[in-house]
mmCIF file of C-alpha atoms in Angstrom:
data_model
loop_
_atom_site.group_PDB
_atom_site.id
_atom_site.type_symbol
_atom_site.label_atom_id
_atom_site.label_comp_id
_atom_site.label_asym_id
_atom_site.label_seq_id
_atom_site.Cartn_x
_atom_site.Cartn_y
_atom_site.Cartn_z
ATOM 1 C CA MET A 3 105.676 62.062 2.247
ATOM 2 C CA THR A 4 108.529 63.289 4.423
ATOM 3 C CA THR A 5 108.374 66.803 5.860
ATOM 4 C CA VAL A 6 110.850 69.227 7.379
ATOM 5 C CA GLY A 7 109.116 68.594 10.711
ATOM 6 C CA ASP A 8 109.693 64.829 10.451
ATOM 7 C CA ILE A 9 113.431 65.347 9.999
ATOM 8 C CA ILE A 10 113.680 67.978 12.734
ATOM 9 C CA SER A 11 111.905 65.649 15.162
ATOM 10 C CA GLN A 12 114.550 62.953 14.709
ATOM 11 C CA ILE A 13 117.491 65.374 14.902
ATOM 12 C CA GLU A 14 116.140 66.905 18.102
ATOM 13 C CA GLN A 15 115.736 63.529 19.766
ATOM 14 C CA PHE A 16 119.458 63.025 19.132
ATOM 15 C CA ALA A 17 120.493 66.621 19.958
ATOM 16 C CA PRO A 18 117.703 68.095 22.143
ATOM 17 C CA PRO A 19 117.224 71.876 21.831
ATOM 18 C CA HIS A 20 117.397 72.332 25.617
ATOM 19 C CA LEU A 21 121.110 71.491 25.432
ATOM 20 C CA ALA A 22 121.800 74.646 23.409
ATOM 21 C CA GLU A 23 123.124 77.856 24.942
ATOM 22 C CA ASP A 24 120.608 80.667 25.511
ATOM 23 C CA TRP A 25 122.415 82.917 23.007
ATOM 24 C CA ASP A 26 122.418 80.291 20.270
ATOM 25 C CA PRO A 27 119.737 80.792 17.551
ATOM 26 C CA ILE A 28 119.343 77.122 16.637
ATOM 27 C CA GLY A 29 116.327 75.514 15.038
ATOM 28 C CA LEU A 30 114.300 76.047 11.897
ATOM 29 C CA ILE A 31 115.607 79.308 10.402
ATOM 30 C CA PHE A 32 113.828 79.334 7.022
ATOM 31 C CA SER A 33 110.552 77.802 5.745
ATOM 32 C CA THR A 34 107.931 75.744 7.598
ATOM 33 C CA LYS A 35 107.789 72.337 9.227
ATOM 34 C CA ASP A 36 105.127 71.079 6.824
ATOM 35 C CA GLN A 37 107.281 71.639 3.728
ATOM 36 C CA ARG A 38 107.839 68.436 1.768
ATOM 37 C CA VAL A 39 111.395 67.123 1.545
ATOM 38 C CA SER A 40 112.881 64.904 -1.124
ATOM 39 C CA LYS A 41 116.520 65.928 -0.821
ATOM 40 C CA VAL A 42 118.548 67.076 2.203
ATOM 41 C CA MET A 43 121.998 68.651 2.192
ATOM 42 C CA VAL A 44 124.299 68.680 5.237
ATOM 43 C CA ALA A 45 126.815 71.550 5.485
ATOM 44 C CA LEU A 46 128.981 73.200 8.115
ATOM 45 C CA ASP A 47 127.849 76.726 7.163
ATOM 46 C CA LEU A 48 125.608 78.554 4.759
ATOM 47 C CA ASP A 49 127.822 80.532 2.381
ATOM 48 C CA GLN A 50 127.546 81.450 -1.289
ATOM 49 C CA ASP A 51 129.176 78.206 -2.426
ATOM 50 C CA THR A 52 126.942 75.917 -0.346
ATOM 51 C CA LEU A 53 123.868 77.915 -1.336
ATOM 52 C CA GLN A 54 124.683 77.590 -5.039
ATOM 53 C CA GLU A 55 125.366 73.886 -4.562
ATOM 54 C CA ALA A 56 121.968 73.510 -2.883
ATOM 55 C CA ILE A 57 120.260 75.300 -5.774
ATOM 56 C CA ASP A 58 122.112 73.209 -8.373
ATOM 57 C CA GLN A 59 121.280 69.976 -6.541
ATOM 58 C CA GLU A 60 117.600 70.959 -6.097
ATOM 59 C CA ILE A 61 117.842 70.640 -2.323
ATOM 60 C CA ASP A 62 114.685 71.061 -0.234
ATOM 61 C CA LEU A 63 116.331 71.283 3.208
ATOM 62 C CA ILE A 64 119.819 72.331 4.299
ATOM 63 C CA VAL A 65 120.981 71.205 7.745
ATOM 64 C CA THR A 66 123.914 73.288 8.964
ATOM 65 C CA HIS A 67 125.960 73.325 12.146
ATOM 66 C CA HIS A 68 126.447 77.083 12.389
ATOM 67 C CA PRO A 69 123.242 79.172 12.319
ATOM 68 C CA PRO A 70 123.288 81.718 9.476
ATOM 69 C CA ILE A 71 121.581 84.489 11.481
ATOM 70 C CA PHE A 72 123.191 85.477 14.786
ATOM 71 C CA ASN A 73 122.143 89.136 14.942
ATOM 72 C CA LYS A 74 118.716 90.697 14.557
ATOM 73 C CA LEU A 75 117.835 91.797 11.036
ATOM 74 C CA GLN A 76 116.639 95.373 10.575
ATOM 75 C CA THR A 77 115.916 94.832 6.873
ATOM 76 C CA LEU A 78 115.733 91.989 4.391
ATOM 77 C CA ASN A 79 117.027 93.382 1.137
ATOM 78 C CA GLY A 80 119.789 92.590 -1.294
ATOM 79 C CA GLU A 81 122.027 95.490 -0.293
ATOM 80 C CA ASP A 82 124.655 93.171 1.184
ATOM 81 C CA PRO A 83 125.741 89.626 0.173
ATOM 82 C CA ARG A 84 124.550 87.955 3.385
ATOM 83 C CA ARG A 85 120.992 89.253 3.158
ATOM 84 C CA GLN A 86 120.952 88.318 -0.541
ATOM 85 C CA GLN A 87 121.648 84.706 0.489
ATOM 86 C CA TYR A 88 118.565 84.768 2.716
ATOM 87 C CA ILE A 89 116.494 86.119 -0.170
ATOM 88 C CA ASP A 90 117.819 83.398 -2.491
ATOM 89 C CA LEU A 91 116.904 80.688 0.028
ATOM 90 C CA ILE A 92 113.350 81.976 0.121
ATOM 91 C CA LYS A 93 113.167 82.385 -3.671
ATOM 92 C CA HIS A 94 114.216 78.773 -4.196
ATOM 93 C CA ASP A 95 111.945 77.491 -1.417
ATOM 94 C CA ILE A 96 114.856 75.924 0.493
ATOM 95 C CA ALA A 97 114.343 75.255 4.199
ATOM 96 C CA LEU A 98 117.278 75.617 6.586
ATOM 97 C CA TYR A 99 117.690 74.077 10.028
ATOM 98 C CA ALA A 100 120.697 74.618 12.324
ATOM 99 C CA ALA A 101 121.903 72.340 15.130
ATOM 100 C CA HIS A 102 124.795 74.089 16.859
ATOM 101 C CA THR A 103 125.639 73.993 20.587
ATOM 102 C CA ASN A 104 122.988 71.332 21.162
ATOM 103 C CA LEU A 105 124.829 69.120 18.656
ATOM 104 C CA ASP A 106 128.142 70.033 20.325
ATOM 105 C CA ALA A 107 126.858 68.977 23.756
ATOM 106 C CA ALA A 108 124.905 65.893 22.680
ATOM 107 C CA THR A 109 126.165 62.456 23.633
ATOM 108 C CA GLY A 110 127.609 60.989 20.445
ATOM 109 C CA GLY A 111 127.588 64.444 18.824
ATOM 110 C CA VAL A 112 130.308 66.784 17.532
ATOM 111 C CA ASN A 113 132.764 66.417 20.400
ATOM 112 C CA ASP A 114 132.527 62.644 20.375
ATOM 113 C CA TRP A 115 132.999 62.646 16.593
ATOM 114 C CA LEU A 116 136.157 64.715 17.041
ATOM 115 C CA ALA A 117 137.376 62.381 19.790
ATOM 116 C CA ASP A 118 136.741 59.393 17.522
ATOM 117 C CA ALA A 119 138.759 61.076 14.776
ATOM 118 C CA ILE A 120 141.889 61.347 16.955
ATOM 119 C CA GLU A 121 141.387 57.741 18.115
ATOM 120 C CA MET A 122 140.594 58.625 21.722
ATOM 121 C CA SER A 123 139.623 55.759 24.009
ATOM 122 C CA SER A 124 135.925 55.177 24.646
ATOM 123 C CA ASN A 125 136.176 55.853 28.400
ATOM 124 C CA ARG A 126 135.902 59.640 28.102
ATOM 125 C CA GLU A 127 135.013 62.532 30.370
ATOM 126 C CA ILE A 128 133.338 65.806 29.430
ATOM 127 C CA VAL A 129 135.669 68.813 29.639
ATOM 128 C CA THR A 130 132.955 71.333 30.586
ATOM 129 C CA VAL A 131 129.632 69.979 31.871
ATOM 130 C CA THR A 132 126.842 72.408 30.987
ATOM 131 C CA ARG A 133 123.827 70.381 32.016
ATOM 132 C CA GLN A 134 123.030 67.466 34.323
ATOM 133 C CA GLU A 135 119.751 65.803 33.448
ATOM 134 C CA VAL A 136 117.175 66.116 36.236
ATOM 135 C CA GLN A 137 115.396 62.819 36.892
ATOM 136 C CA TYR A 138 111.983 61.973 38.292
ATOM 137 C CA GLN A 139 110.435 58.896 39.845
ATOM 138 C CA LEU A 140 107.102 58.186 38.184
ATOM 139 C CA THR A 141 104.741 55.938 40.114
ATOM 140 C CA VAL A 142 101.492 54.755 38.512
ATOM 141 C CA PHE A 143 98.791 52.288 39.563
ATOM 142 C CA VAL A 144 97.318 50.121 36.795
ATOM 143 C CA PRO A 145 94.793 47.247 36.717
ATOM 144 C CA GLU A 146 96.618 43.939 36.294
ATOM 145 C CA ALA A 147 94.879 43.188 32.997
ATOM 146 C CA GLU A 148 96.125 46.407 31.330
ATOM 147 C CA LYS A 149 99.546 46.507 32.982
ATOM 148 C CA GLN A 150 101.593 45.437 29.950
ATOM 149 C CA THR A 151 99.942 47.970 27.650
ATOM 150 C CA VAL A 152 100.827 50.842 29.982
ATOM 151 C CA VAL A 153 104.366 49.551 30.589
ATOM 152 C CA GLU A 154 105.101 49.344 26.861
ATOM 153 C CA ALA A 155 103.674 52.826 26.213
ATOM 154 C CA ILE A 156 105.888 54.368 28.908
ATOM 155 C CA LEU A 157 109.085 52.449 28.116
ATOM 156 C CA GLU A 158 108.881 53.522 24.472
ATOM 157 C CA HIS A 159 109.648 57.113 25.522
ATOM 158 C CA ILE A 160 112.369 56.550 28.147
ATOM 159 C CA THR A 161 116.076 56.653 27.337
ATOM 160 C CA PHE A 162 118.102 54.165 29.321
ATOM 161 C CA SER A 163 121.809 53.764 29.960
ATOM 162 C CA GLU A 164 124.192 52.195 27.461
ATOM 163 C CA HIS A 165 124.103 48.802 29.195
ATOM 164 C CA TYR A 166 120.503 48.493 30.467
ATOM 165 C CA THR A 167 117.047 48.915 28.995
ATOM 166 C CA ASP A 168 113.384 48.341 29.952
ATOM 167 C CA VAL A 169 114.064 49.176 33.628
ATOM 168 C CA TYR A 170 111.119 49.558 36.023
ATOM 169 C CA TYR A 171 109.813 48.273 39.385
ATOM 170 C CA GLU A 172 106.561 46.394 39.935
ATOM 171 C CA SER A 173 104.596 45.375 43.011
ATOM 172 C CA SER A 174 101.036 44.087 43.443
ATOM 173 C CA GLY A 175 98.153 45.291 45.569
ATOM 174 C CA THR A 176 94.454 46.092 45.623
ATOM 175 C CA GLY A 177 92.912 49.325 44.427
ATOM 176 C CA HIS A 178 89.717 50.633 46.093
ATOM 177 C CA PHE A 179 87.323 53.253 44.676
ATOM 178 C CA THR A 180 83.643 54.164 44.338
ATOM 179 C CA PRO A 181 82.532 55.820 41.063
ATOM 180 C CA THR A 182 80.132 58.731 41.648
ATOM 181 C CA ALA A 183 77.492 60.370 39.457
ATOM 182 C CA GLY A 184 78.931 61.570 36.155
ATOM 183 C CA ALA A 185 81.811 59.076 36.154
ATOM 184 C CA ASP A 186 82.428 56.690 33.264
ATOM 185 C CA PRO A 187 84.394 53.936 35.026
ATOM 186 C CA ALA A 188 86.411 51.408 33.046
ATOM 187 C CA ILE A 189 85.871 49.010 35.942
ATOM 188 C CA GLY A 190 82.911 48.932 38.339
ATOM 189 C CA THR A 191 79.492 50.581 38.555
ATOM 190 C CA VAL A 192 78.484 54.114 39.517
ATOM 191 C CA GLY A 193 77.494 54.279 43.189
ATOM 192 C CA GLU A 194 78.994 50.921 44.139
ATOM 193 C CA ALA A 195 82.276 50.335 45.996
ATOM 194 C CA GLU A 196 84.813 48.534 43.857
ATOM 195 C CA GLN A 197 88.136 46.832 44.401
ATOM 196 C CA THR A 198 90.477 45.400 41.785
ATOM 197 C CA ALA A 199 93.907 43.824 41.530
ATOM 198 C CA GLU A 200 96.417 46.507 40.549
ATOM 199 C CA SER A 201 100.122 46.797 39.860
ATOM 200 C CA ARG A 202 102.225 49.608 41.288
ATOM 201 C CA LEU A 203 104.757 50.536 38.582
ATOM 202 C CA GLU A 204 107.760 52.793 39.133
ATOM 203 C CA PHE A 205 109.999 54.320 36.463
ATOM 204 C CA LEU A 206 113.007 56.658 36.441
ATOM 205 C CA VAL A 207 112.298 59.363 33.832
ATOM 206 C CA ASN A 208 114.563 62.116 32.498
ATOM 207 C CA GLU A 209 113.266 65.679 32.678
ATOM 208 C CA SER A 210 113.345 66.093 28.901
ATOM 209 C CA GLU A 211 111.151 63.003 28.464
ATOM 210 C CA LEU A 212 108.650 63.574 31.289
ATOM 211 C CA SER A 213 105.978 65.437 29.305
ATOM 212 C CA THR A 214 105.976 62.826 26.513
ATOM 213 C CA VAL A 215 105.929 59.946 29.009
ATOM 214 C CA LEU A 216 102.929 61.388 30.876
ATOM 215 C CA GLN A 217 101.085 61.892 27.607
ATOM 216 C CA ALA A 218 101.758 58.256 26.672
ATOM 217 C CA LEU A 219 100.645 57.115 30.130
ATOM 218 C CA ARG A 220 97.313 58.927 29.889
ATOM 219 C CA GLY A 221 96.728 57.580 26.395
ATOM 220 C CA ALA A 222 97.350 53.964 27.375
ATOM 221 C CA HIS A 223 95.808 53.893 30.856
ATOM 222 C CA PRO A 224 92.253 52.462 30.998
ATOM 223 C CA TYR A 225 91.049 54.772 33.800
ATOM 224 C CA GLU A 226 89.506 58.114 32.895
ATOM 225 C CA GLU A 227 91.489 59.559 35.832
ATOM 226 C CA PRO A 228 94.782 57.626 36.075
ATOM 227 C CA VAL A 229 96.417 57.664 39.488
ATOM 228 C CA TYR A 230 100.097 58.559 39.289
ATOM 229 C CA ASN A 231 102.732 60.493 41.196
ATOM 230 C CA VAL A 232 105.874 62.339 40.012
ATOM 231 C CA VAL A 233 108.716 63.143 42.430
ATOM 232 C CA GLN A 234 112.123 64.658 41.648
ATOM 233 C CA VAL A 235 114.887 62.380 42.887
ATOM 234 C CA GLN A 236 118.530 62.840 43.837
ATOM 235 C CA SER A 237 120.367 60.883 41.168
ATOM 236 C CA ASN A 238 123.224 61.124 38.733
ATOM 237 C CA GLY A 239 121.318 61.923 35.568
ATOM 238 C CA GLN A 240 122.997 62.030 32.159
ATOM 239 C CA ALA A 241 125.642 64.770 31.943
ATOM 240 C CA TYR A 242 126.023 66.871 28.794
ATOM 241 C CA GLY A 243 128.639 69.384 27.764
ATOM 242 C CA TYR A 244 131.550 70.366 25.567
ATOM 243 C CA GLY A 245 134.898 68.739 24.903
ATOM 244 C CA ARG A 246 136.113 65.234 25.647
ATOM 245 C CA VAL A 247 139.084 63.956 27.681
ATOM 246 C CA GLY A 248 140.498 60.471 27.250
ATOM 247 C CA THR A 249 143.478 58.300 26.406
ATOM 248 C CA VAL A 250 145.280 58.786 23.079
ATOM 249 C CA GLY A 251 148.987 58.001 23.465
ATOM 250 C CA LYS A 252 150.676 60.241 20.858
ATOM 251 C CA SER A 253 153.099 63.163 20.958
ATOM 252 C CA THR A 254 151.993 66.693 20.096
ATOM 253 C CA PRO A 255 153.669 66.705 16.637
ATOM 254 C CA GLU A 256 152.242 63.241 15.869
ATOM 255 C CA LEU A 257 148.725 64.390 16.689
ATOM 256 C CA ALA A 258 149.203 67.600 14.721
ATOM 257 C CA GLN A 259 150.109 65.550 11.641
ATOM 258 C CA HIS A 260 147.216 63.162 12.288
ATOM 259 C CA ILE A 261 144.749 66.080 12.501
ATOM 260 C CA MET A 262 145.971 67.640 9.232
ATOM 261 C CA LYS A 263 145.553 64.323 7.433
ATOM 262 C CA THR A 264 142.276 63.242 9.032
ATOM 263 C CA PHE A 265 140.491 66.598 8.714
ATOM 264 C CA ASP A 266 142.124 67.548 5.407
ATOM 265 C CA VAL A 267 143.381 70.947 6.582
ATOM 266 C CA SER A 268 146.507 72.515 5.146
ATOM 267 C CA GLY A 269 148.010 73.439 8.495
ATOM 268 C CA VAL A 270 147.646 73.605 12.277
ATOM 269 C CA ARG A 271 149.458 75.555 14.993
ATOM 270 C CA TYR A 272 150.849 73.921 18.099
ATOM 271 C CA GLY A 273 152.948 74.571 21.179
ATOM 272 C CA THR A 274 154.865 71.948 23.121
ATOM 273 C CA HIS A 275 157.257 71.650 26.023
ATOM 274 C CA ASP A 276 158.737 68.419 24.676
ATOM 275 C CA GLU A 277 158.161 67.139 21.142
ATOM 276 C CA THR A 278 158.981 63.566 22.163
ATOM 277 C CA ARG A 279 156.544 63.376 25.067
ATOM 278 C CA VAL A 280 153.729 60.875 24.563
ATOM 279 C CA HIS A 281 150.451 62.227 25.936
ATOM 280 C CA GLU A 282 148.316 59.564 27.542
ATOM 281 C CA ARG A 283 145.627 62.026 28.594
ATOM 282 C CA VAL A 284 144.405 64.346 25.816
ATOM 283 C CA ALA A 285 141.463 66.763 25.594
ATOM 284 C CA ILE A 286 139.720 67.899 22.410
ATOM 285 C CA PHE A 287 137.091 70.651 22.239
ATOM 286 C CA GLY A 288 135.214 71.518 19.028
ATOM 287 C CA GLY A 289 135.044 75.074 17.740
ATOM 288 C CA ALA A 290 136.575 77.876 19.807
ATOM 289 C CA GLY A 291 137.200 76.245 23.169
ATOM 290 C CA SER A 292 140.370 77.909 24.425
ATOM 291 C CA SER A 293 138.627 79.328 27.514
ATOM 292 C CA SER A 294 138.146 75.793 28.872
ATOM 293 C CA PHE A 295 141.810 74.739 28.916
ATOM 294 C CA GLU A 296 142.006 74.912 32.727
ATOM 295 C CA ALA A 297 139.050 72.509 33.042
ATOM 296 C CA ALA A 298 140.871 70.102 30.713
ATOM 297 C CA LYS A 299 144.046 70.364 32.796
ATOM 298 C CA GLN A 300 142.079 69.647 35.987
ATOM 299 C CA LYS A 301 140.870 66.419 34.380
ATOM 300 C CA GLY A 302 144.445 65.335 33.809
ATOM 301 C CA ALA A 303 144.989 66.398 30.192
ATOM 302 C CA THR A 304 148.571 67.292 29.234
ATOM 303 C CA LEU A 305 147.603 68.262 25.664
ATOM 304 C CA TYR A 306 144.635 70.442 24.714
ATOM 305 C CA ILE A 307 143.236 70.529 21.176
ATOM 306 C CA THR A 308 140.740 73.158 20.027
ATOM 307 C CA GLY A 309 140.339 75.995 17.514
ATOM 308 C CA ASP A 310 140.845 79.756 17.439
ATOM 309 C CA ILE A 311 143.487 79.968 20.197
ATOM 310 C CA SER A 312 144.706 83.541 20.736
ATOM 311 C CA TYR A 313 148.336 84.474 21.283
ATOM 312 C CA HIS A 314 147.913 85.340 24.966
ATOM 313 C CA THR A 315 145.785 82.259 25.700
ATOM 314 C CA ALA A 316 148.499 80.123 24.109
ATOM 315 C CA GLN A 317 150.973 81.723 26.524
ATOM 316 C CA ASP A 318 148.673 80.931 29.442
ATOM 317 C CA MET A 319 148.437 77.294 28.347
ATOM 318 C CA MET A 320 152.199 76.947 28.113
ATOM 319 C CA ARG A 321 152.670 78.585 31.527
ATOM 320 C CA ALA A 322 150.164 76.081 32.933
ATOM 321 C CA GLY A 323 152.322 73.241 31.588
ATOM 322 C CA LEU A 324 149.810 72.293 28.906
ATOM 323 C CA ASP A 325 150.757 71.521 25.310
ATOM 324 C CA PHE A 326 148.229 72.723 22.743
ATOM 325 C CA ILE A 327 147.150 72.264 19.137
ATOM 326 C CA ASP A 328 145.065 74.905 17.387
ATOM 327 C CA MET A 329 143.287 72.741 14.826
ATOM 328 C CA GLY A 330 141.135 75.580 13.497
ATOM 329 C CA HIS A 331 137.358 75.976 13.482
ATOM 330 C CA TYR A 332 136.933 74.270 10.130
ATOM 331 C CA THR A 333 137.665 70.846 11.669
ATOM 332 C CA GLU A 334 134.017 70.909 12.751
ATOM 333 C CA HIS A 335 133.414 70.035 9.100
ATOM 334 C CA ILE A 336 133.385 66.482 10.484
ATOM 335 C CA ILE A 337 129.675 67.064 11.067
ATOM 336 C CA VAL A 338 129.015 66.745 7.333
ATOM 337 C CA PRO A 339 129.730 62.997 6.907
ATOM 338 C CA ARG A 340 128.754 62.087 10.463
ATOM 339 C CA LEU A 341 125.414 63.917 10.535
ATOM 340 C CA ALA A 342 124.659 62.654 7.012
ATOM 341 C CA GLU A 343 125.249 59.143 8.357
ATOM 342 C CA LYS A 344 122.808 59.836 11.194
ATOM 343 C CA LEU A 345 120.188 61.077 8.753
ATOM 344 C CA GLU A 346 120.633 57.929 6.660
ATOM 345 C CA THR A 347 119.942 55.859 9.775
ATOM 346 C CA PHE A 348 116.861 57.931 10.619
ATOM 347 C CA SER A 349 115.672 57.566 7.017
ATOM 348 C CA GLN A 350 115.901 53.787 7.168
ATOM 349 C CA GLU A 351 114.199 53.616 10.577
ATOM 350 C CA GLN A 352 111.368 55.969 9.577
ATOM 351 C CA ASN A 353 111.011 54.733 5.972
ATOM 352 C CA TRP A 354 111.625 58.182 4.502
ATOM 353 C CA SER A 355 111.880 58.527 0.736
ATOM 354 C CA ILE A 356 114.668 61.097 0.694
ATOM 355 C CA LYS A 357 118.181 61.516 -0.662
ATOM 356 C CA ILE A 358 120.937 62.890 1.552
ATOM 357 C CA HIS A 359 123.679 64.991 -0.011
ATOM 358 C CA GLU A 360 126.955 65.946 1.689
ATOM 359 C CA ALA A 361 128.065 69.484 0.787
ATOM 360 C CA THR A 362 131.316 69.434 -1.181
ATOM 361 C CA SER A 363 131.852 73.053 -2.187
ATOM 362 C CA GLN A 364 132.886 74.489 1.160
ATOM 363 C CA SER A 365 136.549 74.599 2.200
ATOM 364 C CA ASP A 366 138.682 76.046 4.971
ATOM 365 C CA MET A 367 139.013 79.820 4.668
ATOM 366 C CA PHE A 368 142.580 79.680 5.965
ATOM 367 C CA GLN A 369 145.581 78.589 3.939
ATOM 368 C CA TYR A 370 149.066 78.268 5.401
ATOM 369 C CA ILE A 371 152.522 79.089 4.122
ATOM 370 C CA SER A 372 155.737 78.225 5.962
ATOM 371 C CA LYS A 373 159.434 78.876 5.509
ATOM 372 C CA GLN A 374 161.190 76.394 3.237
#
């Protein structure tokens, strides 16, 4: 049996909730974590079309990018269409979970999917860093005989860099202790001095993983009172944030055409100083990212791609010498196939018996008409 909680757990390992903005109401919006799931639908938004599709497809859980409730509800009645959608979700026992700015900021999340779609090089920078992972040095002393058990328990919960794994330090020594009345020593006898061969193990642990790592340590360690130490260290922990900057090598009109074709949108807006200029350094920022154009320029971008650019911000970009493409907010629809692919991977790894459905009924609200 697969539950809503099982699926949320895997999504949040990939896109941790602590990456989300404080104002962002992500998470489980409707139903409970113990609800059984046989069929999941991935959608950009909850609207009437996606809701009806979920009902028709007998969906148990909808995973959306945009949360359906941003403002506090005073009532829950059918007096307006939006509240009626909430009522229909509850009536049909459909759970809904939203991963928004945490999925935007996650490594390999929305902004990397967008960068992949415009064929950006893999050596990318983040446009706006919102969080730098704090790291800790964990030191623990373990009897030699149980060392491997503890090492494996800890390493299972640590995320390493792209090119290295199973990283830790080990040194040997002798542990000294005397169990007193009331103790239940794994080694030695109450009232008698004891010494045993021990390993000193040191690990670099991310802040988001520390609680889980310590729980695993205590569960695997043979001592009833494990000896360990945790110290915050000065290090370059994993950076998270919005937008990506990298090498592309196309002109503004070429990229505009590529975006329309790749994201299946009927039009985009752009501004350029020179239609023939090939941009080596390009930035792309999912959603409404126009306020970060200066950060993109500082990282060397000569073309900035995002959605929902206002008239005056477009002027500011052009004055700053930056070409732009307004690709629209709907291009975040890329989350549907890419997050569905992630869920398929999780399903195989966790042996879930579920079906994953990609929403097909939603489309861009904007249509474009131009002079012939």
